[in-house]
Amino acid sequence: PGCQLITDGRNTMTASLASAYSRAGWCQLGQRPDGARPLARLPWNPGTWFNPNQSTRWYFAPGIMGLMSFAQVILLSGMSVAREREEGTFEQLLVTPASPLVLLIGKAFPPVVVGLMQATILLLIDLFWFRVPFAGSYPTLYLVLLVYFLSSTGIGLSISSVCSSMQQVQVYTYVYLIPNALLSGVATPVRNMPQFLQLLTYVDPLRFALDAMRRIYFEGAGLSTIAFDFVPMVIVAILTLALAAHLFRENLS
């Protein structure tokens, strides 16, 4: 017999705080008000799921994979159009027989491939260098990454469509990345943010990608479990890619 506390190790900070406060409260239960000999109490048996040692390295491993790939994909997709505009080749591209949809696919394909390659490298580092065990399915993880990179590419192409130089793309990209990284929950849980900031996180694909990757990585969650995380990313991908296609069409006319 005893008291057992089970914490969720996907968020090491919350799990460690919950364990510490609960243990302190449990120790005070057996203390007499007059300072006499403590009362007998049941043993204390804490436990942590998904991260038994509450290692911060485990917690940040999927987050860094999503955050670094997010920045790389948006910069690549934004720079591709801005560089051609500076060199004067974008106008030549627009007068070719290729439709705006074909141009959009051609501009979106390289950043997505680069993002998948970078995510794979970071995943291998997590597995073999930091020894963070993977409990989920690799096809499910890469499906999440694919949808996530499509939404990131749509954002980058939309930014590049309204910029005339690479310097403008860099400024807009950094202005976009910093708030989205803070709102993603990579360091601070979303539920601890003010209510109006929690509403803003629904347009941040990084938030849902991190949640899905952590659940796949540590829990071994399947598609049915993380289906809710797909909806915002798919909506952002459709809206931003459609906006980029519309802006390409406007340039054609």
PDB file of C-alpha atoms in Angstrom:
ATOM      1  CA  PRO A   1       0.000   0.000   0.000  1.00  0.00           C
ATOM      2  CA  GLY A   2       1.024   3.594  -0.543  1.00  0.00           C
ATOM      3  CA  CYS A   3       0.326   6.776  -2.478  1.00  0.00           C
ATOM      4  CA  GLN A   4       1.293   6.848  -6.131  1.00  0.00           C
ATOM      5  CA  LEU A   5       1.459   9.963  -8.312  1.00  0.00           C
ATOM      6  CA  ILE A   6       1.612   9.552 -12.116  1.00  0.00           C
ATOM      7  CA  THR A   7       2.756  12.598 -14.119  1.00  0.00           C
ATOM      8  CA  ASP A   8       2.941  13.202 -17.874  1.00  0.00           C
ATOM      9  CA  GLY A   9       6.611  13.330 -18.840  1.00  0.00           C
ATOM     10  CA  ARG A  10       5.982  14.947 -22.231  1.00  0.00           C
ATOM     11  CA  ASN A  11       6.248  18.271 -20.393  1.00  0.00           C
ATOM     12  CA  THR A  12       9.120  17.865 -17.967  1.00  0.00           C
ATOM     13  CA  MET A  13       8.700  21.251 -16.278  1.00  0.00           C
ATOM     14  CA  THR A  14       5.069  20.639 -15.394  1.00  0.00           C
ATOM     15  CA  ALA A  15       5.771  17.058 -14.330  1.00  0.00           C
ATOM     16  CA  SER A  16       8.676  18.025 -12.063  1.00  0.00           C
ATOM     17  CA  LEU A  17       6.715  20.866 -10.431  1.00  0.00           C
ATOM     18  CA  ALA A  18       3.694  18.630  -9.848  1.00  0.00           C
ATOM     19  CA  SER A  19       5.890  15.940  -8.308  1.00  0.00           C
ATOM     20  CA  ALA A  20       7.721  18.394  -6.050  1.00  0.00           C
ATOM     21  CA  TYR A  21       4.584  20.126  -4.732  1.00  0.00           C
ATOM     22  CA  SER A  22       2.740  16.848  -4.255  1.00  0.00           C
ATOM     23  CA  ARG A  23       5.645  15.326  -2.355  1.00  0.00           C
ATOM     24  CA  ALA A  24       5.915  18.400  -0.112  1.00  0.00           C
ATOM     25  CA  GLY A  25       2.196  18.247   0.632  1.00  0.00           C
ATOM     26  CA  TRP A  26       2.368  14.525   1.344  1.00  0.00           C
ATOM     27  CA  CYS A  27       5.251  15.034   3.783  1.00  0.00           C
ATOM     28  CA  GLN A  28       3.300  17.695   5.665  1.00  0.00           C
ATOM     29  CA  LEU A  29       0.328  15.393   6.176  1.00  0.00           C
ATOM     30  CA  GLY A  30       2.166  13.399   8.812  1.00  0.00           C
ATOM     31  CA  GLN A  31       3.469  16.370  10.793  1.00  0.00           C
ATOM     32  CA  ARG A  32       1.930  17.214  14.205  1.00  0.00           C
ATOM     33  CA  PRO A  33       1.093  20.867  14.861  1.00  0.00           C
ATOM     34  CA  ASP A  34       3.050  20.794  18.142  1.00  0.00           C
ATOM     35  CA  GLY A  35       6.233  19.524  16.441  1.00  0.00           C
ATOM     36  CA  ALA A  36       6.118  16.132  18.154  1.00  0.00           C
ATOM     37  CA  ARG A  37       7.008  12.842  16.509  1.00  0.00           C
ATOM     38  CA  PRO A  38       5.487  12.614  12.979  1.00  0.00           C
ATOM     39  CA  LEU A  39       2.530  10.379  12.404  1.00  0.00           C
ATOM     40  CA  ALA A  40       2.980   7.168  10.451  1.00  0.00           C
ATOM     41  CA  ARG A  41       2.030   7.549   6.797  1.00  0.00           C
ATOM     42  CA  LEU A  42       1.914   5.390   3.707  1.00  0.00           C
ATOM     43  CA  PRO A  43       4.947   5.228   1.373  1.00  0.00           C
ATOM     44  CA  TRP A  44       5.290   7.751  -1.447  1.00  0.00           C
ATOM     45  CA  ASN A  45       5.640   6.187  -4.940  1.00  0.00           C
ATOM     46  CA  PRO A  46       5.965   8.786  -7.733  1.00  0.00           C
ATOM     47  CA  GLY A  47       6.100   7.790 -11.395  1.00  0.00           C
ATOM     48  CA  THR A  48       6.358   9.524 -14.780  1.00  0.00           C
ATOM     49  CA  TRP A  49       4.945   8.286 -18.062  1.00  0.00           C
ATOM     50  CA  PHE A  50       6.795   8.671 -21.400  1.00  0.00           C
ATOM     51  CA  ASN A  51       9.854  10.274 -19.730  1.00  0.00           C
ATOM     52  CA  PRO A  52      10.737   8.313 -16.580  1.00  0.00           C
ATOM     53  CA  ASN A  53      13.750  10.450 -15.650  1.00  0.00           C
ATOM     54  CA  GLN A  54      11.996  13.740 -16.494  1.00  0.00           C
ATOM     55  CA  SER A  55      14.851  14.636 -18.821  1.00  0.00           C
ATOM     56  CA  THR A  56      14.611  18.093 -20.390  1.00  0.00           C
ATOM     57  CA  ARG A  57      16.588  16.784 -23.353  1.00  0.00           C
ATOM     58  CA  TRP A  58      13.751  14.399 -24.184  1.00  0.00           C
ATOM     59  CA  TYR A  59      11.220  17.208 -23.960  1.00  0.00           C
ATOM     60  CA  PHE A  60      13.037  19.535 -26.364  1.00  0.00           C
ATOM     61  CA  ALA A  61      14.058  16.886 -28.927  1.00  0.00           C
ATOM     62  CA  PRO A  62      10.819  16.881 -31.032  1.00  0.00           C
ATOM     63  CA  GLY A  63      10.406  20.627 -30.474  1.00  0.00           C
ATOM     64  CA  ILE A  64      13.775  21.509 -31.972  1.00  0.00           C
ATOM     65  CA  MET A  65      13.070  19.212 -34.915  1.00  0.00           C
ATOM     66  CA  GLY A  66       9.859  21.078 -35.705  1.00  0.00           C
ATOM     67  CA  LEU A  67      11.159  24.579 -34.954  1.00  0.00           C
ATOM     68  CA  MET A  68      14.353  24.422 -37.005  1.00  0.00           C
ATOM     69  CA  SER A  69      12.618  22.843 -39.980  1.00  0.00           C
ATOM     70  CA  PHE A  70       9.836  25.426 -39.745  1.00  0.00           C
ATOM     71  CA  ALA A  71      12.270  28.326 -40.087  1.00  0.00           C
ATOM     72  CA  GLN A  72      14.222  26.670 -42.898  1.00  0.00           C
ATOM     73  CA  VAL A  73      11.175  25.839 -45.013  1.00  0.00           C
ATOM     74  CA  ILE A  74       9.647  29.323 -44.743  1.00  0.00           C
ATOM     75  CA  LEU A  75      12.938  31.026 -45.601  1.00  0.00           C
ATOM     76  CA  LEU A  76      13.589  28.765 -48.593  1.00  0.00           C
ATOM     77  CA  SER A  77      10.115  29.147 -50.041  1.00  0.00           C
ATOM     78  CA  GLY A  78      10.210  32.918 -49.523  1.00  0.00           C
ATOM     79  CA  MET A  79      13.691  33.441 -50.911  1.00  0.00           C
ATOM     80  CA  SER A  80      13.055  31.432 -54.078  1.00  0.00           C
ATOM     81  CA  VAL A  81      10.584  33.953 -55.512  1.00  0.00           C
ATOM     82  CA  ALA A  82      12.299  37.059 -54.143  1.00  0.00           C
ATOM     83  CA  ARG A  83      15.658  36.081 -55.633  1.00  0.00           C
ATOM     84  CA  GLU A  84      14.130  35.607 -59.081  1.00  0.00           C
ATOM     85  CA  ARG A  85      12.473  39.002 -58.817  1.00  0.00           C
ATOM     86  CA  GLU A  86      15.777  40.662 -57.985  1.00  0.00           C
ATOM     87  CA  GLU A  87      17.504  38.938 -60.906  1.00  0.00           C
ATOM     88  CA  GLY A  88      14.633  39.664 -63.306  1.00  0.00           C
ATOM     89  CA  THR A  89      13.877  36.019 -64.096  1.00  0.00           C
ATOM     90  CA  PHE A  90      10.506  35.946 -62.322  1.00  0.00           C
ATOM     91  CA  GLU A  91       8.831  37.915 -65.121  1.00  0.00           C
ATOM     92  CA  GLN A  92      10.277  35.503 -67.673  1.00  0.00           C
ATOM     93  CA  LEU A  93       8.885  32.623 -65.650  1.00  0.00           C
ATOM     94  CA  LEU A  94       5.417  34.175 -65.598  1.00  0.00           C
ATOM     95  CA  VAL A  95       5.205  34.458 -69.400  1.00  0.00           C
ATOM     96  CA  THR A  96       5.949  30.772 -69.937  1.00  0.00           C
ATOM     97  CA  PRO A  97       3.055  28.420 -70.856  1.00  0.00           C
ATOM     98  CA  ALA A  98       3.117  26.983 -67.324  1.00  0.00           C
ATOM     99  CA  SER A  99      -0.049  27.619 -65.328  1.00  0.00           C
ATOM    100  CA  PRO A 100       0.011  29.258 -61.867  1.00  0.00           C
ATOM    101  CA  LEU A 101      -0.727  25.857 -60.337  1.00  0.00           C
ATOM    102  CA  VAL A 102       2.337  24.330 -61.999  1.00  0.00           C
ATOM    103  CA  LEU A 103       4.467  27.264 -60.855  1.00  0.00           C
ATOM    104  CA  LEU A 104       3.117  26.851 -57.333  1.00  0.00           C
ATOM    105  CA  ILE A 105       3.954  23.137 -57.282  1.00  0.00           C
ATOM    106  CA  GLY A 106       7.428  23.838 -58.645  1.00  0.00           C
ATOM    107  CA  LYS A 107       8.089  26.436 -55.961  1.00  0.00           C
ATOM    108  CA  ALA A 108       6.605  24.336 -53.140  1.00  0.00           C
ATOM    109  CA  PHE A 109       8.315  21.039 -53.925  1.00  0.00           C
ATOM    110  CA  PRO A 110      11.979  21.921 -53.060  1.00  0.00           C
ATOM    111  CA  PRO A 111      11.266  23.480 -49.623  1.00  0.00           C
ATOM    112  CA  VAL A 112       9.136  20.500 -48.608  1.00  0.00           C
ATOM    113  CA  VAL A 113      11.874  18.061 -49.660  1.00  0.00           C
ATOM    114  CA  VAL A 114      14.552  20.073 -47.850  1.00  0.00           C
ATOM    115  CA  GLY A 115      12.354  20.222 -44.743  1.00  0.00           C
ATOM    116  CA  LEU A 116      11.862  16.459 -44.763  1.00  0.00           C
ATOM    117  CA  MET A 117      15.600  15.901 -45.185  1.00  0.00           C
ATOM    118  CA  GLN A 118      16.433  18.269 -42.333  1.00  0.00           C
ATOM    119  CA  ALA A 119      13.798  16.695 -40.087  1.00  0.00           C
ATOM    120  CA  THR A 120      15.267  13.264 -40.866  1.00  0.00           C
ATOM    121  CA  ILE A 121      18.756  14.421 -39.878  1.00  0.00           C
ATOM    122  CA  LEU A 122      17.462  15.885 -36.612  1.00  0.00           C
ATOM    123  CA  LEU A 123      15.478  12.708 -35.946  1.00  0.00           C
ATOM    124  CA  LEU A 124      18.609  10.601 -36.391  1.00  0.00           C
ATOM    125  CA  ILE A 125      20.496  12.899 -34.009  1.00  0.00           C
ATOM    126  CA  ASP A 126      17.733  12.497 -31.422  1.00  0.00           C
ATOM    127  CA  LEU A 127      17.753   8.712 -31.790  1.00  0.00           C
ATOM    128  CA  PHE A 128      21.458   7.916 -31.978  1.00  0.00           C
ATOM    129  CA  TRP A 129      23.231  10.891 -30.379  1.00  0.00           C
ATOM    130  CA  PHE A 130      20.868  11.921 -27.573  1.00  0.00           C
ATOM    131  CA  ARG A 131      19.388   8.422 -27.192  1.00  0.00           C
ATOM    132  CA  VAL A 132      15.774   9.609 -27.049  1.00  0.00           C
ATOM    133  CA  PRO A 133      13.645   6.482 -27.685  1.00  0.00           C
ATOM    134  CA  PHE A 134      10.974   6.632 -30.387  1.00  0.00           C
ATOM    135  CA  ALA A 135       7.707   4.881 -29.491  1.00  0.00           C
ATOM    136  CA  GLY A 136       5.526   5.727 -32.488  1.00  0.00           C
ATOM    137  CA  SER A 137       5.153   4.982 -36.184  1.00  0.00           C
ATOM    138  CA  TYR A 138       7.524   6.524 -38.698  1.00  0.00           C
ATOM    139  CA  PRO A 139       4.912   6.730 -41.514  1.00  0.00           C
ATOM    140  CA  THR A 140       2.576   8.616 -39.155  1.00  0.00           C
ATOM    141  CA  LEU A 141       5.371  10.980 -38.144  1.00  0.00           C
ATOM    142  CA  TYR A 142       6.304  11.733 -41.744  1.00  0.00           C
ATOM    143  CA  LEU A 143       2.675  12.276 -42.701  1.00  0.00           C
ATOM    144  CA  VAL A 144       2.480  14.935 -39.980  1.00  0.00           C
ATOM    145  CA  LEU A 145       5.735  16.473 -41.213  1.00  0.00           C
ATOM    146  CA  LEU A 146       4.468  16.533 -44.811  1.00  0.00           C
ATOM    147  CA  VAL A 147       1.258  18.378 -43.929  1.00  0.00           C
ATOM    148  CA  TYR A 148       3.202  20.659 -41.614  1.00  0.00           C
ATOM    149  CA  PHE A 149       5.756  21.567 -44.289  1.00  0.00           C
ATOM    150  CA  LEU A 150       3.020  22.191 -46.848  1.00  0.00           C
ATOM    151  CA  SER A 151       1.440  24.735 -44.516  1.00  0.00           C
ATOM    152  CA  SER A 152       4.863  26.295 -43.829  1.00  0.00           C
ATOM    153  CA  THR A 153       5.606  26.478 -47.555  1.00  0.00           C
ATOM    154  CA  GLY A 154       2.263  28.164 -48.191  1.00  0.00           C
ATOM    155  CA  ILE A 155       3.129  30.800 -45.589  1.00  0.00           C
ATOM    156  CA  GLY A 156       6.560  31.371 -47.116  1.00  0.00           C
ATOM    157  CA  LEU A 157       5.196  31.667 -50.674  1.00  0.00           C
ATOM    158  CA  SER A 158       2.500  34.072 -49.487  1.00  0.00           C
ATOM    159  CA  ILE A 159       5.150  36.238 -47.840  1.00  0.00           C
ATOM    160  CA  SER A 160       7.350  36.178 -50.931  1.00  0.00           C
ATOM    161  CA  SER A 161       4.426  37.120 -53.184  1.00  0.00           C
ATOM    162  CA  VAL A 162       4.139  40.533 -51.527  1.00  0.00           C
ATOM    163  CA  CYS A 163       7.883  41.210 -51.256  1.00  0.00           C
ATOM    164  CA  SER A 164      10.128  42.682 -53.913  1.00  0.00           C
ATOM    165  CA  SER A 165      13.533  41.755 -52.425  1.00  0.00           C
ATOM    166  CA  MET A 166      15.197  39.099 -50.297  1.00  0.00           C
ATOM    167  CA  GLN A 167      15.779  41.631 -47.515  1.00  0.00           C
ATOM    168  CA  GLN A 168      12.044  42.206 -47.240  1.00  0.00           C
ATOM    169  CA  VAL A 169      11.446  38.455 -47.098  1.00  0.00           C
ATOM    170  CA  GLN A 170      13.965  38.114 -44.271  1.00  0.00           C
ATOM    171  CA  VAL A 171      12.344  40.917 -42.268  1.00  0.00           C
ATOM    172  CA  TYR A 172       8.795  39.593 -42.723  1.00  0.00           C
ATOM    173  CA  THR A 173       9.913  36.036 -42.015  1.00  0.00           C
ATOM    174  CA  TYR A 174      11.663  36.907 -38.749  1.00  0.00           C
ATOM    175  CA  VAL A 175       8.739  39.073 -37.659  1.00  0.00           C
ATOM    176  CA  TYR A 176       6.477  36.080 -38.300  1.00  0.00           C
ATOM    177  CA  LEU A 177       8.717  33.382 -36.820  1.00  0.00           C
ATOM    178  CA  ILE A 178       9.453  34.878 -33.406  1.00  0.00           C
ATOM    179  CA  PRO A 179       5.814  35.273 -32.230  1.00  0.00           C
ATOM    180  CA  ASN A 180       4.844  31.909 -33.700  1.00  0.00           C
ATOM    181  CA  ALA A 181       7.733  30.161 -31.960  1.00  0.00           C
ATOM    182  CA  LEU A 182       6.695  31.714 -28.638  1.00  0.00           C
ATOM    183  CA  LEU A 183       3.042  30.758 -29.175  1.00  0.00           C
ATOM    184  CA  SER A 184       3.793  27.207 -30.295  1.00  0.00           C
ATOM    185  CA  GLY A 185       4.265  25.794 -26.798  1.00  0.00           C
ATOM    186  CA  VAL A 186       7.852  24.715 -27.418  1.00  0.00           C
ATOM    187  CA  ALA A 187       8.911  26.304 -24.114  1.00  0.00           C
ATOM    188  CA  THR A 188       5.702  27.390 -22.334  1.00  0.00           C
ATOM    189  CA  PRO A 189       2.537  25.238 -22.367  1.00  0.00           C
ATOM    190  CA  VAL A 190      -0.276  26.801 -24.377  1.00  0.00           C
ATOM    191  CA  ARG A 191      -2.779  26.271 -21.558  1.00  0.00           C
ATOM    192  CA  ASN A 192      -0.706  28.578 -19.320  1.00  0.00           C
ATOM    193  CA  MET A 193      -0.968  31.499 -21.763  1.00  0.00           C
ATOM    194  CA  PRO A 194      -3.588  34.267 -21.541  1.00  0.00           C
ATOM    195  CA  GLN A 195      -6.879  33.452 -23.218  1.00  0.00           C
ATOM    196  CA  PHE A 196      -6.464  35.834 -26.153  1.00  0.00           C
ATOM    197  CA  LEU A 197      -3.012  34.385 -26.896  1.00  0.00           C
ATOM    198  CA  GLN A 198      -4.435  30.872 -26.794  1.00  0.00           C
ATOM    199  CA  LEU A 199      -6.867  31.913 -29.527  1.00  0.00           C
ATOM    200  CA  LEU A 200      -3.974  33.188 -31.658  1.00  0.00           C
ATOM    201  CA  THR A 201      -2.239  29.822 -31.455  1.00  0.00           C
ATOM    202  CA  TYR A 202      -4.974  28.263 -33.620  1.00  0.00           C
ATOM    203  CA  VAL A 203      -3.451  29.917 -36.697  1.00  0.00           C
ATOM    204  CA  ASP A 204       0.042  28.685 -35.796  1.00  0.00           C
ATOM    205  CA  PRO A 205       0.754  25.346 -37.530  1.00  0.00           C
ATOM    206  CA  LEU A 206       3.856  24.876 -35.378  1.00  0.00           C
ATOM    207  CA  ARG A 207       1.709  24.454 -32.261  1.00  0.00           C
ATOM    208  CA  PHE A 208      -0.229  21.517 -33.685  1.00  0.00           C
ATOM    209  CA  ALA A 209       2.796  19.965 -35.359  1.00  0.00           C
ATOM    210  CA  LEU A 210       4.680  19.959 -32.038  1.00  0.00           C
ATOM    211  CA  ASP A 211       1.739  18.428 -30.212  1.00  0.00           C
ATOM    212  CA  ALA A 212       1.360  15.697 -32.836  1.00  0.00           C
ATOM    213  CA  MET A 213       5.102  14.949 -32.982  1.00  0.00           C
ATOM    214  CA  ARG A 214       5.442  14.719 -29.209  1.00  0.00           C
ATOM    215  CA  ARG A 215       2.459  12.399 -28.930  1.00  0.00           C
ATOM    216  CA  ILE A 216       3.758  10.189 -31.735  1.00  0.00           C
ATOM    217  CA  TYR A 217       7.319  10.259 -30.409  1.00  0.00           C
ATOM    218  CA  PHE A 218       6.587   9.487 -26.759  1.00  0.00           C
ATOM    219  CA  GLU A 219       3.103   7.944 -26.630  1.00  0.00           C
ATOM    220  CA  GLY A 220       3.120   6.049 -29.908  1.00  0.00           C
ATOM    221  CA  ALA A 221      -0.138   7.803 -30.848  1.00  0.00           C
ATOM    222  CA  GLY A 222      -1.883   6.848 -34.083  1.00  0.00           C
ATOM    223  CA  LEU A 223      -3.715   8.894 -36.701  1.00  0.00           C
ATOM    224  CA  SER A 224      -7.056   8.631 -34.911  1.00  0.00           C
ATOM    225  CA  THR A 225      -5.552  10.100 -31.746  1.00  0.00           C
ATOM    226  CA  ILE A 226      -3.887  13.096 -33.383  1.00  0.00           C
ATOM    227  CA  ALA A 227      -6.578  13.769 -36.007  1.00  0.00           C
ATOM    228  CA  PHE A 228      -7.460  17.097 -34.379  1.00  0.00           C
ATOM    229  CA  ASP A 229      -3.916  18.387 -34.984  1.00  0.00           C
ATOM    230  CA  PHE A 230      -4.262  17.845 -38.733  1.00  0.00           C
ATOM    231  CA  VAL A 231      -7.280  20.143 -39.165  1.00  0.00           C
ATOM    232  CA  PRO A 232      -5.590  23.525 -38.448  1.00  0.00           C
ATOM    233  CA  MET A 233      -2.484  22.596 -40.450  1.00  0.00           C
ATOM    234  CA  VAL A 234      -4.562  21.523 -43.446  1.00  0.00           C
ATOM    235  CA  ILE A 235      -6.651  24.705 -43.271  1.00  0.00           C
ATOM    236  CA  VAL A 236      -3.529  26.897 -43.122  1.00  0.00           C
ATOM    237  CA  ALA A 237      -1.969  24.974 -46.027  1.00  0.00           C
ATOM    238  CA  ILE A 238      -5.067  25.328 -48.220  1.00  0.00           C
ATOM    239  CA  LEU A 239      -5.564  29.027 -47.488  1.00  0.00           C
ATOM    240  CA  THR A 240      -1.928  30.070 -47.870  1.00  0.00           C
ATOM    241  CA  LEU A 241      -1.260  28.004 -51.003  1.00  0.00           C
ATOM    242  CA  ALA A 242      -4.485  29.322 -52.553  1.00  0.00           C
ATOM    243  CA  LEU A 243      -3.403  32.868 -51.682  1.00  0.00           C
ATOM    244  CA  ALA A 244       0.008  32.311 -53.241  1.00  0.00           C
ATOM    245  CA  ALA A 245      -1.597  30.867 -56.400  1.00  0.00           C
ATOM    246  CA  HIS A 246      -3.926  33.880 -56.580  1.00  0.00           C
ATOM    247  CA  LEU A 247      -1.015  36.289 -56.289  1.00  0.00           C
ATOM    248  CA  PHE A 248       0.858  34.391 -59.000  1.00  0.00           C
ATOM    249  CA  ARG A 249      -2.225  34.685 -61.209  1.00  0.00           C
ATOM    250  CA  GLU A 250      -2.391  38.409 -60.535  1.00  0.00           C
ATOM    251  CA  ASN A 251       1.229  38.737 -61.648  1.00  0.00           C
ATOM    252  CA  LEU A 252       0.395  36.855 -64.822  1.00  0.00           C
ATOM    253  CA  SER A 253      -2.354  39.323 -65.641  1.00  0.00           C
TER     254      SER A 253
END
